[in-house]
Short mmCIF file of C-alpha atoms and ligand atoms in Angstrom, two decimals:
data_model
loop_
_atom_site.label_atom_id
_atom_site.label_comp_id
_atom_site.label_asym_id
_atom_site.label_seq_id
_atom_site.Cartn_x
_atom_site.Cartn_y
_atom_site.Cartn_z
CA UNK A 1 -53.82 -55.84 32.52
CA UNK A 2 -56.89 -53.30 33.26
CA UNK A 3 -57.39 -53.31 36.79
CA UNK A 4 -60.45 -54.78 38.08
CA UNK A 5 -64.08 -53.39 38.30
CA UNK A 6 -66.05 -55.54 41.01
CA UNK A 7 -69.37 -55.35 40.69
CA UNK A 8 -72.56 -56.21 42.51
CA UNK A 9 -76.41 -56.56 40.93
CA UNK A 10 -79.29 -56.24 42.69
CA UNK A 11 -82.11 -57.94 41.21
CA UNK A 12 -82.79 -61.67 39.62
CA UNK A 13 -85.53 -61.63 37.61
CA UNK A 14 -85.92 -59.85 33.71
CA UNK A 15 -83.45 -57.45 34.09
CA UNK A 16 -81.13 -59.14 36.49
CA UNK A 17 -80.98 -61.82 33.39
CA UNK A 18 -80.63 -58.82 31.29
CA UNK A 19 -77.57 -57.28 32.55
CA UNK A 20 -75.61 -60.42 33.38
CA UNK A 21 -75.64 -61.07 29.75
CA UNK A 22 -74.25 -57.44 29.36
CA UNK A 23 -71.68 -57.83 32.00
CA UNK A 24 -70.43 -60.80 30.78
CA UNK A 25 -70.11 -60.14 27.01
CA UNK A 26 -69.31 -56.59 27.64
CA UNK A 27 -65.25 -57.97 28.07
CA UNK A 28 -65.56 -59.93 25.23
CA UNK A 29 -66.42 -57.79 22.34
CA UNK A 30 -65.11 -54.66 23.65
CA UNK A 31 -61.50 -53.29 24.75
CA UNK A 32 -62.70 -51.75 28.21
CA UNK A 33 -60.37 -49.75 30.75
CA UNK A 34 -61.18 -52.05 33.20
CA UNK A 35 -62.21 -55.63 33.75
CA UNK A 36 -64.88 -56.47 35.03
CA UNK A 37 -65.86 -58.99 37.23
CA UNK A 38 -69.67 -60.35 38.66
CA UNK A 39 -68.54 -60.72 42.15
CA UNK A 40 -72.07 -60.90 44.21
CA UNK A 41 -76.05 -60.85 43.12
CA UNK A 42 -78.83 -59.93 45.50
CA UNK A 43 -81.72 -61.28 45.52
CA UNK A 44 -84.76 -62.12 48.38
CA UNK A 45 -84.57 -65.64 48.32
CA UNK A 46 -81.41 -67.64 49.21
CA UNK A 47 -82.13 -70.88 46.99
CA UNK A 48 -83.53 -68.55 43.93
CA UNK A 49 -80.14 -65.82 44.12
CA UNK A 50 -77.89 -69.20 44.35
CA UNK A 51 -79.47 -70.64 41.41
CA UNK A 52 -79.48 -67.49 39.66
CA UNK A 53 -75.55 -66.83 40.71
CA UNK A 54 -74.90 -70.31 39.41
CA UNK A 55 -76.66 -69.91 35.88
CA UNK A 56 -75.79 -66.02 35.69
CA UNK A 57 -72.47 -66.19 36.02
CA UNK A 58 -72.18 -64.36 39.29
CA UNK A 59 -69.33 -65.76 41.87
CA UNK A 60 -71.48 -65.60 45.14
CA UNK A 61 -75.35 -64.67 45.85
CA UNK A 62 -76.58 -62.82 49.14
CA UNK A 63 -80.04 -61.89 50.17
CA UNK A 64 -78.73 -58.52 52.13
CA UNK A 65 -78.14 -55.78 49.95
CA UNK A 66 -77.10 -53.60 52.93
CA UNK A 67 -74.07 -55.32 53.97
CA UNK A 68 -72.96 -56.09 50.09
CA UNK A 69 -73.16 -52.60 49.37
CA UNK A 70 -70.72 -51.46 52.09
CA UNK A 71 -68.74 -53.96 51.46
CA UNK A 72 -64.87 -52.97 50.46
CA UNK A 73 -64.20 -55.00 47.57
CA UNK A 74 -67.26 -54.16 45.54
CA UNK A 75 -66.66 -50.76 43.34
CA UNK A 76 -70.11 -50.66 41.56
CA UNK A 77 -73.88 -51.09 42.39
CA UNK A 78 -76.02 -52.05 39.60
CA UNK A 79 -79.47 -51.90 40.62
CA UNK A 80 -81.98 -54.26 38.81
CA UNK A 81 -84.71 -54.45 41.55
CA UNK A 82 -88.03 -53.11 41.59
CA UNK A 83 -88.13 -49.42 41.44
CA UNK A 84 -89.88 -48.84 45.76
CA UNK A 85 -85.98 -49.87 46.26
CA UNK A 86 -83.76 -47.65 43.88
CA UNK A 87 -83.85 -44.86 45.94
CA UNK A 88 -82.68 -46.39 49.28
CA UNK A 89 -80.15 -48.68 47.59
CA UNK A 90 -78.72 -45.86 45.03
CA UNK A 91 -78.43 -43.61 47.80
CA UNK A 92 -76.66 -46.10 50.14
CA UNK A 93 -74.63 -47.50 47.37
CA UNK A 94 -73.10 -43.61 46.46
CA UNK A 95 -72.58 -42.60 50.22
CA UNK A 96 -70.61 -45.81 50.03
CA UNK A 97 -68.41 -44.75 47.23
CA UNK A 98 -69.50 -46.82 44.91
CA UNK A 99 -70.41 -46.28 40.92
CA UNK A 100 -74.42 -46.99 40.40
CA UNK A 101 -76.17 -48.08 37.27
CA UNK A 102 -79.88 -48.03 37.96
CA UNK A 103 -82.72 -49.64 35.72
CA UNK A 104 -85.20 -47.26 34.47
CA UNK A 105 -87.63 -44.79 35.55
CA UNK A 106 -85.31 -43.71 38.24
CA UNK A 107 -87.80 -43.77 40.55
CA UNK A 108 -91.04 -44.41 41.79
CA UNK A 109 -91.72 -40.60 42.47
CA UNK A 110 -90.52 -36.96 41.39
CA UNK A 111 -89.43 -37.15 45.25
CA UNK A 112 -87.09 -39.58 45.24
CA UNK A 113 -85.59 -39.06 42.05
CA UNK A 114 -84.63 -35.63 43.92
CA UNK A 115 -83.31 -37.71 46.69
CA UNK A 116 -81.14 -39.47 43.93
CA UNK A 117 -79.91 -36.71 41.67
CA UNK A 118 -78.99 -35.07 45.06
CA UNK A 119 -77.04 -37.68 46.04
CA UNK A 120 -75.07 -38.04 42.88
CA UNK A 121 -74.73 -35.21 42.58
CA UNK A 122 -73.08 -34.85 45.91
CA UNK A 123 -70.84 -37.72 45.14
CA UNK A 124 -67.95 -36.35 43.08
CA UNK A 125 -65.50 -38.85 41.16
CA UNK A 126 -68.98 -41.48 41.00
CA UNK A 127 -70.90 -42.27 38.05
CA UNK A 128 -74.79 -42.40 38.34
CA UNK A 129 -76.00 -43.79 35.17
CA UNK A 130 -80.01 -44.52 34.03
CA UNK A 131 -80.72 -47.39 32.13
CA UNK A 132 -82.64 -45.95 29.57
CA UNK A 133 -80.97 -49.05 27.37
CA UNK A 134 -83.11 -48.06 23.75
CA UNK A 135 -80.34 -45.07 23.59
CA UNK A 136 -77.77 -47.76 23.12
CA UNK A 137 -79.66 -49.19 19.76
CA UNK A 138 -77.11 -47.75 16.61
CA UNK A 139 -79.84 -47.23 14.62
CA UNK A 140 -81.26 -44.59 17.47
CA UNK A 141 -77.41 -43.61 18.23
CA UNK A 142 -77.49 -43.09 14.38
CA UNK A 143 -80.79 -40.89 14.76
CA UNK A 144 -78.94 -39.03 17.31
CA UNK A 145 -76.40 -38.44 15.23
CA UNK A 146 -78.21 -37.24 12.06
CA UNK A 147 -80.64 -34.73 14.08
CA UNK A 148 -77.31 -33.33 16.26
CA UNK A 149 -75.71 -32.56 12.33
CA UNK A 150 -79.30 -30.91 11.61
CA UNK A 151 -79.86 -33.36 8.76
CA UNK A 152 -83.72 -32.70 9.38
CA UNK A 153 -83.78 -29.01 10.02
CA UNK A 154 -85.78 -27.99 12.86
CA UNK A 155 -87.72 -30.60 14.53
CA UNK A 156 -91.75 -29.89 14.56
CA UNK A 157 -92.92 -33.16 15.61
CA UNK A 158 -92.38 -35.97 17.56
CA UNK A 159 -94.86 -38.95 17.33
CA UNK A 160 -93.75 -42.10 19.95
CA UNK A 161 -95.86 -44.89 20.78
CA UNK A 162 -94.62 -47.97 22.84
CA UNK A 163 -97.03 -51.03 22.49
CA UNK A 164 -96.78 -54.52 24.19
CA UNK A 165 -99.66 -56.90 24.92
CA UNK A 166 -98.18 -59.10 27.44
CA UNK A 167 -101.14 -57.94 29.73
CA UNK A 168 -103.98 -58.22 26.84
CA UNK A 169 -105.53 -61.12 28.65
CA UNK A 170 -107.65 -60.47 31.65
CA UNK A 171 -106.39 -63.55 32.96
CA UNK A 172 -102.80 -62.40 33.05
CA UNK A 173 -101.43 -62.55 36.64
CA UNK A 174 -100.28 -60.10 38.65
CA UNK A 175 -96.73 -59.01 38.96
CA UNK A 176 -95.09 -56.61 40.96
CA UNK A 177 -95.30 -53.96 37.85
CA UNK A 178 -99.33 -54.31 38.57
CA UNK A 179 -98.72 -52.84 41.78
CA UNK A 180 -98.18 -49.05 42.33
CA UNK A 181 -96.54 -49.60 45.64
CA UNK A 182 -93.81 -51.54 44.28
CA UNK A 183 -93.69 -49.77 40.70
CA UNK A 184 -94.89 -46.14 41.12
CA UNK A 185 -97.18 -46.15 37.80
CA UNK A 186 -97.44 -48.84 35.50
CA UNK A 187 -97.25 -48.59 31.27
CA UNK A 188 -96.19 -45.13 32.37
CA UNK A 189 -93.63 -45.55 33.91
CA UNK A 190 -92.82 -48.69 32.37
CA UNK A 191 -92.23 -47.89 28.68
CA UNK A 192 -93.82 -44.35 28.53
CA UNK A 193 -90.61 -43.41 30.43
CA UNK A 194 -88.67 -44.88 27.78
CA UNK A 195 -90.52 -42.79 24.69
CA UNK A 196 -90.19 -39.41 27.13
CA UNK A 197 -85.93 -39.84 27.52
CA UNK A 198 -85.29 -41.12 23.62
CA UNK A 199 -87.39 -37.95 22.56
CA UNK A 200 -85.53 -35.60 25.20
CA UNK A 201 -82.64 -37.24 24.02
CA UNK A 202 -82.75 -37.30 20.17
CA UNK A 203 -84.14 -33.72 19.98
CA UNK A 204 -81.43 -32.35 22.48
CA UNK A 205 -84.91 -30.53 24.24
CA UNK A 206 -87.23 -31.35 27.08
CA UNK A 207 -90.51 -31.72 27.24
CA UNK A 208 -92.19 -28.56 29.22
CA UNK A 209 -96.21 -28.81 29.30
CA UNK A 210 -98.29 -32.13 28.74
CA UNK A 211 -101.58 -33.08 28.65
CA UNK A 212 -102.59 -36.75 29.40
CA UNK A 213 -105.09 -39.43 30.20
CA UNK A 214 -104.28 -42.69 31.85
CA UNK A 215 -106.70 -45.67 31.21
CA UNK A 216 -106.73 -49.35 33.61
CA UNK A 217 -108.95 -51.74 31.65
CA UNK A 218 -108.34 -54.71 33.86
CA UNK A 219 -109.03 -53.56 37.55
CA UNK A 220 -107.93 -56.74 39.24
CA UNK A 221 -105.95 -59.71 38.25
CA UNK A 222 -104.86 -63.41 39.54
CA UNK A 223 -102.10 -62.97 41.96
CA UNK A 224 -98.55 -64.26 40.60
CA UNK A 225 -96.84 -66.99 42.44
CA UNK A 226 -93.51 -66.32 41.43
CA UNK A 227 -92.28 -62.25 41.31
CA UNK A 228 -90.69 -63.10 37.90
CA UNK A 229 -92.15 -62.87 33.84
CA UNK A 230 -94.51 -61.18 31.78
CA UNK A 231 -97.76 -61.95 30.68
CA UNK A 232 -99.01 -65.56 30.36
CA UNK A 233 -102.01 -66.84 32.47
CA UNK A 234 -102.34 -66.78 35.87
CA UNK A 235 -103.82 -69.80 38.40
CA UNK A 236 -107.58 -69.64 37.62
CA UNK A 237 -108.08 -70.35 41.96
CA UNK A 238 -105.35 -68.02 42.66
CA UNK A 239 -106.41 -65.23 44.98
CA UNK A 240 -107.23 -62.04 42.73
CA UNK A 241 -105.10 -59.07 43.47
CA UNK A 242 -106.32 -55.10 42.67
CA UNK A 243 -104.69 -53.81 39.54
CA UNK A 244 -103.71 -50.13 41.23
CA UNK A 245 -101.70 -48.71 38.51
CA UNK A 246 -102.54 -47.67 34.37
CA UNK A 247 -102.89 -50.25 31.93
CA UNK A 248 -102.82 -47.39 29.13
CA UNK A 249 -102.50 -43.93 28.61
CA UNK A 250 -101.25 -40.96 25.57
CA UNK A 251 -100.02 -37.48 26.29
CA UNK A 252 -99.43 -34.26 24.28
CA UNK A 253 -96.63 -32.61 24.55
CA UNK A 254 -94.83 -29.52 23.89
CA UNK A 255 -90.67 -29.27 24.19
CA UNK A 256 -89.10 -26.31 25.42
CA UNK A 257 -88.04 -25.33 21.07
CA UNK A 258 -91.34 -25.67 20.25
CA UNK A 259 -91.76 -28.93 18.55
CA UNK A 260 -95.48 -31.25 19.27
CA UNK A 261 -95.13 -34.03 20.90
CA UNK A 262 -97.89 -36.74 20.62
CA UNK A 263 -97.23 -40.06 23.01
CA UNK A 264 -98.67 -43.50 23.31
CA UNK A 265 -98.17 -46.27 25.31
CA UNK A 266 -99.86 -49.60 26.72
CA UNK A 267 -99.02 -52.86 27.69
CA UNK A 268 -102.54 -53.90 26.39
CA UNK A 269 -102.49 -53.47 22.42
CA UNK A 270 -103.03 -56.80 21.00
CA UNK A 271 -100.72 -58.44 18.82
CA UNK A 272 -97.79 -55.60 19.40
CA UNK A 273 -95.21 -57.50 21.55
CA UNK A 274 -92.92 -55.06 22.16
CA UNK A 275 -93.10 -52.15 19.10
CA UNK A 276 -90.91 -49.19 20.95
CA UNK A 277 -91.69 -46.66 17.50
CA UNK A 278 -90.97 -42.88 17.40
CA UNK A 279 -90.53 -40.30 14.54
CA UNK A 280 -89.25 -36.86 14.22
CA UNK A 281 -90.69 -34.74 11.97
CA UNK A 282 -88.09 -31.83 11.39
CA UNK A 283 -88.67 -28.96 8.40
CA UNK A 284 -85.95 -30.84 5.87
CA UNK A 285 -86.83 -34.45 6.96
CA UNK A 286 -87.56 -36.69 9.42
CA UNK A 287 -86.89 -40.19 10.85
CA UNK A 288 -88.64 -42.76 12.09
CA UNK A 289 -88.01 -46.06 14.29
CA UNK A 290 -89.59 -49.39 15.32
CA UNK A 291 -87.72 -51.67 17.65
CA UNK A 292 -89.81 -54.51 16.04
CA UNK A 293 -86.92 -53.72 13.15
CA UNK A 294 -84.44 -52.61 15.35
CA UNK A 295 -81.32 -52.96 12.85
CA UNK A 296 -83.43 -50.38 10.97
CA UNK A 297 -83.67 -46.66 10.30
CA UNK A 298 -86.24 -45.30 7.80
CA UNK A 299 -84.82 -41.50 7.16
CA UNK A 300 -86.51 -39.02 4.68
CA UNK A 301 -84.41 -36.18 2.99
CA UNK A 302 -86.65 -33.59 1.02
CA UNK A 303 -83.24 -32.63 -0.37
CA UNK A 304 -84.00 -35.94 -2.59
CA UNK A 305 -84.65 -35.57 -6.05
CA UNK A 306 -88.73 -34.68 -7.12
CA UNK A 307 -90.05 -38.24 -8.27
CA UNK A 308 -87.57 -40.05 -6.16
CA UNK A 309 -88.33 -39.09 -2.18
CA UNK A 310 -89.33 -41.32 0.00
CA UNK A 311 -88.18 -42.93 3.02
CA UNK A 312 -84.90 -44.93 2.81
CA UNK A 313 -84.70 -47.87 4.83
CA UNK A 314 -81.02 -47.95 6.02
CA UNK A 315 -79.50 -50.94 7.66
CA UNK A 316 -77.82 -49.45 10.71
CA UNK A 317 -75.55 -52.45 10.77
CA UNK A 318 -71.79 -50.63 8.88
CA UNK A 319 -68.91 -50.36 10.66
CA UNK A 320 -69.43 -46.41 10.81
CA UNK A 321 -72.61 -47.12 12.64
CA UNK A 322 -72.33 -47.03 16.75
CA UNK A 323 -70.91 -49.71 18.17
CA UNK A 324 -70.81 -51.74 15.49
CA UNK A 325 -67.05 -52.22 14.96
CA UNK A 326 -67.27 -54.68 17.86
CA UNK A 327 -69.89 -57.30 16.58
CA UNK A 328 -70.74 -58.98 13.05
CA UNK A 329 -69.68 -57.71 9.51
CA UNK A 330 -72.81 -55.71 7.73
CA UNK A 331 -75.61 -56.79 7.48
CA UNK A 332 -76.01 -59.57 10.04
CA UNK A 333 -78.24 -57.77 12.59
CA UNK A 334 -77.96 -57.23 16.87
CA UNK A 335 -80.83 -57.89 18.93
CA UNK A 336 -82.30 -56.62 22.55
CA UNK A 337 -79.55 -57.92 24.54
CA UNK A 338 -76.75 -56.13 22.56
CA UNK A 339 -78.18 -52.50 23.73
CA UNK A 340 -77.39 -53.58 27.09
CA UNK A 341 -73.92 -54.48 26.26
CA UNK A 342 -73.59 -51.39 24.76
CA UNK A 343 -74.89 -49.61 28.23
CA UNK A 344 -72.45 -51.58 30.15
CA UNK A 345 -69.22 -50.90 28.05
CA UNK A 346 -70.34 -47.14 28.36
CA UNK A 347 -70.73 -47.48 31.99
CA UNK A 348 -67.31 -49.05 32.50
CA UNK A 349 -65.27 -46.62 30.27
CA UNK A 350 -67.23 -43.63 32.25
CA UNK A 351 -66.39 -45.07 35.48
CA UNK A 352 -62.56 -45.46 34.34
CA UNK A 353 -62.73 -41.58 33.67
CA UNK A 354 -63.00 -41.73 29.91
CA UNK A 355 -65.70 -38.96 29.67
CA UNK A 356 -69.37 -38.58 30.87
CA UNK A 357 -72.07 -40.97 30.23
CA UNK A 358 -76.19 -40.22 29.64
CA UNK A 359 -78.47 -39.95 30.86
CA UNK A 360 -77.08 -39.29 34.34
CA UNK A 361 -79.37 -39.05 37.40
CA UNK A 362 -80.16 -35.71 36.32
CA UNK A 363 -81.42 -36.17 33.25
CA UNK A 364 -83.58 -39.14 34.67
CA UNK A 365 -85.20 -36.95 37.19
CA UNK A 366 -86.39 -34.69 34.22
CA UNK A 367 -88.30 -38.01 32.74
CA UNK A 368 -89.89 -38.37 36.13
CA UNK A 369 -91.12 -34.98 36.05
CA UNK A 370 -92.27 -35.62 32.87
CA UNK A 371 -93.99 -38.76 34.09
CA UNK A 372 -95.59 -36.91 37.33
CA UNK A 373 -97.10 -33.92 34.98
CA UNK A 374 -98.92 -36.83 32.92
CA UNK A 375 -99.90 -37.93 36.07
CA UNK A 376 -101.78 -34.67 37.22
CA UNK A 377 -103.01 -33.93 34.08
CA UNK A 378 -105.05 -36.79 33.98
CA UNK A 379 -105.81 -36.05 37.29
CA UNK A 380 -107.24 -33.14 36.56
CA UNK A 381 -109.45 -35.18 33.19
CA UNK A 382 -106.41 -33.74 30.78
CA UNK A 383 -105.46 -29.81 31.77
CA UNK A 384 -102.45 -28.37 30.05
CA UNK A 385 -99.95 -28.98 33.31
CA UNK A 386 -96.37 -28.16 33.17
CA UNK A 387 -93.28 -30.50 33.61
CA UNK A 388 -91.74 -29.41 37.28
CA UNK A 389 -88.16 -27.22 36.37
CA UNK A 390 -87.00 -28.96 33.21
CA UNK A 391 -83.13 -30.23 33.28
CA UNK A 392 -82.88 -32.11 29.56
C1 SOE B 401 -91.61 -54.72 30.26
O1 SOE B 401 -92.46 -54.12 30.28
C2 SOE B 401 -90.41 -54.44 29.77
O2 SOE B 401 -89.49 -55.62 30.42
C3 SOE B 401 -89.82 -52.95 30.20
O3 SOE B 401 -89.59 -52.91 31.58
C4 SOE B 401 -87.99 -52.78 29.62
O4 SOE B 401 -87.69 -51.92 30.02
C5 SOE B 401 -88.44 -53.15 28.05
O5 SOE B 401 -86.98 -52.87 27.49
C6 SOE B 401 -89.08 -54.04 27.69
O6 SOE B 401 -90.47 -54.30 28.38
#
């Protein structure tokens, strides 16, 4: 019987729900070197946390993360709380000898991200993973394998869009994600960060210079009574609060291998619910992915016979595709929640010493530096801005 991995998760919102599902399913579908035990879920409201513990399958609930992180009967801490809490909790957990999984983006600032990366580097033998979960989509893992094998040749273009519309209605209520103090930034850090991480991971090269623009279309919204959930329509009689983050933005990027990147992100792209897209064009071929068709990867091979060339739609659901061996027969498809299960599987295997797991905090710090460079470029009205010390 594998040893237990006793886990404490901080956060009871959308990511707390997604990670709870992943902790429950990972040992049921994958052979793991340790048996995760969902020991404690930590929230801010006692009643809501108790209800979350019962509903999501945690042994107990707490409202005191400091006490939980210090417990001798906790081995790993999974941080699913708002961005302004990441640094303090992660640094304390690492100092207490706990492995850490922290939701993206790593922090609300480069300073905090550097503190976290330094703490992880000093914590020898501990795993520190940042939850850029889309890396664990089988179709994207296939794309990474094709690019790494040289199938598309020298990469020249990266074209990434992450488009949502849960804020399209001006009356959609303000959650913590619209408060710079809590979230650090808006669409840039929430979903643009995913595009930055995916692009650097797929290409194996770092963004070294950006030129960007950010935009806030709706500058105040009805306050949201509860802290959870995306979108909807707020209470018209609720007090209105200022929106202090970006609703959308775009930037061009230069990669250290010379590739050119074009990035767009918005939470007000009406009609696009969760269109996380990336296309990478190389000298000998291209790949294209859209999370709204997450089981498919479009592949173009310039070596195909003239007259029958074109993008092929590959169903990334074959047994040989990453992670698929644990799930369904070919063609049955996976969903958003599977990427989190894969993330937990990789985390548990790394904790058991089966190899490194990415993106570690140093790689997540590089993403944070790109975000900061986009904000700096926007402040200077789009001047091309170097990214801090790139650590791809
Ligand atoms: C909201 O935009 C959000 O929940 C992101 O925070 C997640 O990282 C993404 O996976 C789905 O959309």
